[in-house]
Amino acid sequence: MPDATPARATAREAIALLTGAAGFTEHRPPPSPLPPDGPLGWAGYDAARERASARTGEEESVVYGTGVVGDRACVLLSFEFGFLGGSLGRQTGDRLAAAYELALTRRLPLLALVATGGSRMQEGMVALTQLQRVAAASVRLRAAGLPQIAVVRDPTTGGGWATVGAGADVVLALPGAQVGFAGSRVRPPDADPYAYSAEGQFAAGQVDAVVPADELTATVTHWLRALGPHEELPAAPVPGALSAGGGEPGAGAGTGAGAGTGSAAGAGSGAGTPSAAGAEPTADRDPAAPLPETGREAVARARDPRRPRAEAYLADYFAVRLPLHGDRSGSTDPGLLCGFGLRADGQPVAYVAQCGTPTRPAGYRAAARTIRLADRLGIPVLTLVDTPGAANDAEAERAGAGAAIADTFAAIAAARVPVTTLVIGEGGSGGALALAAPGNTHVTVDSYFSVIAPELAAAILKRPPSETGATADQLRLRPQDLVDLGFARSIVG
């Protein structure tokens, strides 16, 4: 690749970074000439276009065609920022619409490498309405069950960010890239520059991962493998039971004979290559753990800090994990992990996993986003339930806790793909139930599920604390109770 930082690479350099020796076949839309000096007759516009073409070697601000990334065919479109700031004019719209149509016709995923300053002012409203064309083309691709991945380069602003970039199913960003709707010349003079950076957008839940250039090909390849398109996929297998203790999991990634490793979600990394999970104590498979004898014991075991948590289960289940980050509404919940993963046999599965903390509205919105994306792409879903309940502080109420929980219930209820649930710890009321699959929920021996925490139930019933245990028994919240009641299909382990 020629000397250029990856974030400021030309359109063709950005394509070559991903396709390498596999190559790229360029396509062009049918000719559609502009009137002299464009649709507005803007004096000097033709001359500006000629200078941009001489400087970049391009006819417009977008190059598109077919290529192979890793081992996956896709349609690529790449913006040339050196051509009038990568701006969108009518002929740019022609190329973008043609790229989406090419993906639709060939049933290929669309990979957009974005670097743009927004709509081209020399074409006025004709330029601005190209955003509507892009949005319509994107909707058609979604309806066909085809994935869209965006890699946002430096800079990605204006309408290009608000359509091709932020409108993609998965948004990856190069480190240090300027990313935001407002470009540097139109934002308030005292605006915090971090908010308009790739890292700031990641922190706000608008970008799924910040990926160094040398990790980009591997990360995009994993995403293309995970998102498909696929033929009909089987349901996600129920994870094997784990117990706190001894050695590292062995090879096998959730097969029941051993355990693979998967990458943890991480700010500022591609988060798509295999790595050992080191975020919590190691866990072994637990083939014959005893069932709790009382409700109090079931609750105590679920709350035991030594019990395996979501991170351990996901590391055991997947060979590769590809996190989705944030709710796309400005917030994140570190207590809920979601994304897509590849098992050792290559099967893709979407996952949503609670980490034992009260789930916040941003977490439920991220969960609903993940489930709906998986459903649209025909990918089975695994949910891991482990929460004392939904966050109930004032900030959670202001952030729309009720609506976010309702939306998660609706996402699971509407899912056409199979959803598999394993309760791995606390099943705290509706905040946990929102992620449970009706008719396909399983429980571990160190879990419980209850309409309300026994301490709160005793308080509501005006019972002394000494009767909390008896209240827990009355609630029939043990794993074996949940099977007897028909809520759970099986006890794992």
XYZ file of C-alpha atoms in Angstrom, residues 23-443:
421
model
C -8.438 -8.422 -6.190
C -11.365 -6.152 -6.947
C -13.571 -5.869 -10.034
C -14.814 -2.340 -10.553
C -18.327 -1.624 -11.816
C -19.756 1.597 -13.211
C -23.358 2.748 -13.591
C -24.734 3.721 -17.005
C -23.564 7.204 -18.094
C -25.805 10.038 -16.937
C -24.113 13.361 -17.747
C -24.701 16.484 -15.692
C -25.670 19.797 -17.331
C -22.885 22.407 -17.632
C -21.684 23.388 -14.153
C -24.150 20.933 -12.628
C -27.880 21.131 -11.885
C -27.570 24.612 -10.340
C -25.273 26.049 -12.998
C -22.751 26.769 -10.216
C -19.971 28.807 -11.817
C -16.671 26.931 -11.766
C -18.166 23.576 -10.768
C -17.057 21.787 -13.936
C -13.541 23.140 -13.481
C -13.488 21.975 -9.848
C -14.541 18.505 -10.950
C -11.825 18.419 -13.590
C -9.169 19.404 -11.035
C -10.433 16.757 -8.593
C -10.316 14.114 -11.316
C -6.789 15.103 -12.366
C -5.625 15.015 -8.743
C -7.198 11.646 -7.817
C -7.580 9.803 -11.089
C -11.261 9.249 -10.299
C -14.391 10.287 -12.156
C -16.462 10.651 -8.976
C -16.175 10.434 -5.184
C -17.186 6.743 -4.959
C -15.643 3.601 -6.424
C -17.638 0.358 -6.249
C -17.562 -3.223 -7.432
C -17.143 -6.814 -6.294
C -14.255 -8.320 -4.380
C -13.190 -10.943 -1.898
C -12.230 -10.149 1.701
C -10.541 -13.093 3.350
C -12.565 -15.914 1.855
C -15.843 -14.017 1.476
C -17.233 -12.398 -1.654
C -18.936 -9.052 -1.180
C -19.808 -5.774 -2.861
C -17.447 -2.996 -1.824
C -17.975 0.722 -2.156
C -15.253 3.145 -1.176
C -15.275 6.932 -0.914
C -12.482 9.030 -2.394
C -12.111 11.972 -0.025
C -9.671 13.646 -2.383
C -12.506 14.112 -4.902
C -14.328 17.200 -3.582
C -14.116 15.966 0.000
C -15.828 12.677 -0.762
C -19.048 14.646 -1.115
C -22.293 13.219 -2.442
C -23.638 14.609 -5.695
C -26.118 13.168 -8.154
C -23.570 10.989 -9.902
C -22.308 9.814 -6.512
C -25.881 8.807 -5.767
C -25.956 6.892 -9.056
C -22.929 4.889 -7.945
C -24.172 4.272 -4.424
C -27.591 3.135 -5.659
C -25.911 0.874 -8.214
C -23.663 -0.652 -5.518
C -26.646 -1.509 -3.320
C -28.499 -2.908 -6.331
C -25.475 -5.034 -7.241
C -25.438 -6.497 -3.736
C -29.163 -7.165 -3.968
C -28.971 -8.818 -7.397
C -26.027 -11.037 -6.506
C -27.163 -11.653 -2.925
C -23.889 -10.465 -1.454
C -23.146 -8.473 1.695
C -22.358 -4.793 1.237
C -19.116 -3.428 2.685
C -18.848 0.381 2.689
C -15.505 2.136 3.290
C -16.654 5.625 4.141
C -14.755 8.929 4.074
C -16.966 11.886 3.234
C -17.751 15.431 4.165
C -21.443 15.122 3.320
C -23.643 16.468 0.548
C -22.127 18.525 -2.290
C -23.263 22.120 -1.942
C -22.578 22.935 -5.619
C -25.515 20.647 -6.502
C -27.869 21.978 -3.838
C -31.058 20.025 -3.170
C -30.263 17.612 -5.983
C -27.254 16.503 -3.914
C -29.150 16.443 -0.645
C -31.866 14.155 -1.983
C -29.258 11.517 -2.770
C -29.489 10.641 0.928
C -33.061 9.529 0.306
C -31.884 7.322 -2.556
C -29.274 5.713 -0.315
C -31.787 5.158 2.478
C -34.245 3.506 0.091
C -31.530 1.251 -1.348
C -30.430 0.277 2.157
C -33.992 -0.619 3.129
C -34.306 -2.893 0.097
C -31.115 -4.673 1.065
C -32.363 -5.135 4.628
C -35.657 -6.537 3.403
C -33.731 -9.110 1.362
C -31.886 -10.322 4.484
C -28.462 -9.110 3.339
C -25.983 -7.583 5.786
C -24.390 -4.139 5.572
C -21.044 -3.378 7.208
C -19.482 0.077 7.320
C -15.860 0.955 8.008
C -15.707 4.654 8.804
C -12.454 6.367 7.878
C -11.192 9.893 8.427
C -13.305 11.951 8.116
C -16.850 10.608 8.022
C -19.365 13.375 8.548
C -22.676 14.784 7.356
C -25.204 12.857 5.344
C -22.716 10.142 4.418
C -22.330 9.276 8.094
C -26.098 9.512 8.622
C -26.857 7.038 5.804
C -24.075 4.764 4.538
C -22.154 4.867 7.832
C -24.502 4.930 10.797
C -27.205 3.186 8.777
C -25.177 -0.020 8.456
C -25.861 -3.110 10.558
C -22.320 -3.095 11.948
C -20.151 0.024 12.217
C -16.377 -0.316 12.551
C -14.087 2.697 12.790
C -10.398 3.318 12.229
C -8.555 4.814 15.216
C -8.459 8.600 15.342
C -11.013 9.075 12.576
C -13.270 12.120 12.759
C -16.802 10.722 12.891
C -19.982 12.715 13.389
C -22.937 14.336 11.714
C -21.488 17.822 12.165
C -18.283 18.483 10.259
C -15.437 20.498 11.759
C -16.526 23.768 10.110
C -20.180 23.654 11.111
C -20.120 22.488 14.739
C -20.175 24.904 17.700
C -16.744 26.468 18.327
C -16.641 25.183 21.918
C -17.731 21.621 21.034
C -15.753 18.788 22.618
C -13.708 17.245 19.772
C -13.779 13.838 21.477
C -17.519 13.589 20.781
C -16.728 13.741 17.055
C -14.040 11.049 17.107
C -14.193 7.316 16.469
C -13.332 6.729 20.108
C -15.989 9.161 21.319
C -18.625 7.563 19.122
C -17.626 4.153 20.491
C -17.995 5.427 24.057
C -21.461 6.742 23.147
C -22.554 3.411 21.687
C -22.674 4.590 18.063
C -19.720 2.514 16.830
C -19.324 -1.218 17.452
C -15.524 -1.363 17.509
C -12.490 0.804 16.845
C -10.250 -1.437 14.760
C -6.558 -0.817 14.011
C -5.779 -1.011 10.306
C -3.614 -4.119 10.695
C -6.563 -5.967 12.279
C -9.186 -4.749 9.841
C -9.030 -7.531 7.243
C -9.313 -10.292 9.853
C -12.109 -8.502 11.701
C -14.148 -7.801 8.552
C -13.636 -11.402 7.392
C -15.021 -12.707 10.683
C -18.011 -10.381 10.394
C -18.719 -11.501 6.827
C -18.563 -15.141 7.919
C -20.888 -14.476 10.827
C -23.517 -12.364 9.073
C -23.772 -14.363 5.870
C -25.990 -14.665 3.943
C -26.567 -18.233 5.144
C -28.801 -21.121 4.298
C -31.238 -22.149 7.054
C -29.316 -22.560 10.308
C -30.119 -24.841 13.258
C -30.976 -23.538 16.718
C -28.136 -22.494 18.978
C -27.054 -25.492 21.088
C -27.591 -25.195 24.837
C -24.253 -24.348 26.488
C -22.684 -26.931 28.749
C -22.667 -26.334 32.497
C -19.594 -24.781 34.088
C -18.400 -24.651 37.666
C -15.912 -22.406 39.408
C -12.460 -23.883 39.827
C -9.406 -25.400 38.268
C -7.764 -25.372 34.901
C -8.224 -23.602 31.638
C -11.065 -24.842 29.429
C -9.881 -27.242 26.749
C -10.476 -27.160 23.005
C -13.945 -27.712 21.667
C -15.900 -24.478 22.016
C -19.096 -25.603 23.592
C -19.284 -29.120 22.245
C -19.657 -30.679 25.665
C -16.249 -32.313 25.527
C -14.208 -29.198 26.121
C -14.142 -25.469 25.639
C -12.812 -23.074 23.096
C -11.784 -19.503 23.696
C -13.241 -16.328 22.270
C -12.296 -12.693 22.294
C -13.829 -10.349 24.821
C -15.370 -7.055 23.771
C -12.821 -4.308 24.075
C -12.791 -0.590 23.407
C -10.283 0.342 20.811
C -9.716 -3.132 19.424
C -11.074 -5.197 16.589
C -12.595 -7.604 19.089
C -12.894 -10.240 16.438
C -9.899 -12.517 16.756
C -9.627 -15.561 19.008
C -8.095 -14.911 22.415
C -8.224 -16.422 25.845
C -10.885 -15.025 28.165
C -9.138 -13.608 31.199
C -11.808 -11.346 32.617
C -12.905 -13.695 35.396
C -11.930 -16.914 37.156
C -11.443 -19.967 35.023
C -14.217 -22.538 34.939
C -14.481 -26.269 34.454
C -17.377 -28.308 33.155
C -19.588 -29.558 35.975
C -21.184 -32.843 34.933
C -22.880 -33.751 38.213
C -23.415 -30.785 40.520
C -26.127 -31.352 43.162
C -29.419 -29.501 43.055
C -30.197 -26.991 45.825
C -32.386 -28.414 48.559
C -34.084 -25.154 49.527
C -35.047 -21.888 47.928
C -32.614 -20.043 50.182
C -29.782 -22.294 48.973
C -30.731 -21.734 45.342
C -30.574 -17.968 45.809
C -27.281 -18.168 47.689
C -25.683 -20.276 44.983
C -26.851 -17.935 42.237
C -25.364 -14.982 44.133
C -22.069 -16.718 44.903
C -19.273 -14.553 43.404
C -17.311 -17.723 42.540
C -20.048 -18.915 40.187
C -19.177 -18.754 36.444
C -20.545 -15.644 34.791
C -21.446 -14.758 31.227
C -17.871 -14.092 30.150
C -16.838 -17.650 31.032
C -19.831 -19.181 29.256
C -19.264 -17.130 26.104
C -15.551 -17.938 26.052
C -16.410 -21.634 26.356
C -19.112 -21.484 23.693
C -17.459 -19.500 20.899
C -14.206 -19.746 18.990
C -14.563 -16.115 17.878
C -16.735 -13.336 19.266
C -17.716 -10.146 17.460
C -19.279 -7.665 19.870
C -22.010 -5.204 19.020
C -21.631 -2.122 21.162
C -24.240 0.314 22.375
C -27.892 1.077 21.860
C -27.494 3.567 18.978
C -29.209 6.136 21.187
C -26.135 7.478 22.966
C -25.756 4.945 25.778
C -24.103 1.665 26.683
C -24.555 -0.916 29.435
C -21.336 -2.706 30.436
C -23.451 -5.267 32.276
C -24.878 -6.693 29.059
C -22.786 -8.313 26.319
C -24.196 -8.780 22.838
C -22.980 -9.530 19.370
C -22.343 -12.443 17.049
C -19.968 -15.358 17.390
C -18.574 -18.289 15.445
C -18.450 -21.688 17.088
C -15.616 -24.155 16.499
C -17.585 -25.779 13.659
C -18.128 -22.382 12.023
C -21.809 -22.019 12.972
C -22.771 -18.394 13.576
C -24.889 -17.568 16.617
C -26.015 -14.186 17.928
C -25.712 -13.728 21.669
C -27.163 -11.509 24.382
C -25.742 -12.090 27.862
C -26.462 -10.453 31.189
C -23.473 -10.205 33.522
C -25.140 -10.372 36.936
C -25.836 -6.655 37.322
C -29.144 -4.778 37.050
C -29.722 -4.332 33.327
C -30.041 -0.736 32.217
C -32.298 0.630 29.455
C -29.330 0.878 27.089
C -28.706 -2.822 27.631
C -32.269 -3.760 26.690
C -32.126 -1.548 23.598
C -28.839 -3.167 22.555
C -30.383 -6.595 23.152
C -33.393 -5.775 20.986
C -31.122 -4.430 18.265
C -29.081 -7.653 18.274
C -32.106 -9.965 18.262
C -33.786 -8.096 15.409
C -30.614 -8.081 13.329
C -30.145 -11.821 13.871
C -33.768 -12.430 12.961
C -33.469 -10.431 9.754
C -30.333 -12.344 8.754
C -31.683 -15.766 9.756
C -29.108 -16.366 12.498
C -30.108 -18.240 15.695
C -29.887 -16.454 19.037
C -28.492 -17.497 22.410
C -29.438 -15.518 25.516
C -27.779 -15.933 28.917
C -29.947 -14.699 31.763
C -28.281 -13.425 34.923
C -29.595 -10.289 36.609
C -31.179 -9.408 39.944
C -33.600 -7.366 37.833
C -33.847 -4.278 35.701
C -32.125 -1.136 36.946
C -34.685 0.829 38.984
C -32.904 4.096 39.802
C -34.240 7.472 38.726
C -31.825 7.734 35.811
C -33.040 4.385 34.469
C -36.616 5.652 34.591
C -35.655 8.838 32.777
C -33.862 6.725 30.159
C -37.056 4.772 29.432
C -36.674 1.516 31.348
C -40.251 0.411 30.765
C -40.204 1.069 27.033
C -36.798 -0.600 26.616
C -37.930 -3.741 28.451
C -41.159 -3.819 26.441
C -39.166 -3.584 23.218
C -36.985 -6.521 24.246
C -40.030 -8.650 25.046
C -41.379 -7.710 21.606
C -38.119 -8.546 19.814
C -38.073 -12.076 21.236
C -41.799 -12.563 20.681
C -41.466 -11.543 17.029
C -38.314 -13.543 16.291
C -38.696 -16.102 13.515
C -35.280 -17.620 14.182
C -34.898 -20.033 17.107
C -33.926 -18.434 20.413
C -32.211 -20.561 23.076
C -31.977 -19.342 26.667
C -29.803 -20.565 29.524
C -30.328 -19.079 32.985
C -26.846 -19.099 34.513
C -27.494 -17.205 37.753
C -30.147 -14.839 39.000
C -33.480 -14.652 37.188
C -34.840 -11.484 38.694
C -38.437 -10.879 37.630
C -39.385 -9.135 34.362
C -35.916 -7.706 33.863
C -34.675 -11.264 33.390
C -37.763 -12.675 31.714
C -37.471 -10.137 28.880
C -34.497 -12.138 27.580
C -35.952 -15.627 28.131
C -37.190 -17.662 25.167
C -40.739 -18.980 25.701
C -40.644 -22.757 25.432
C -36.864 -22.982 25.048
C -35.406 -21.854 28.368
C -32.963 -24.046 30.275
C -31.443 -23.512 33.715
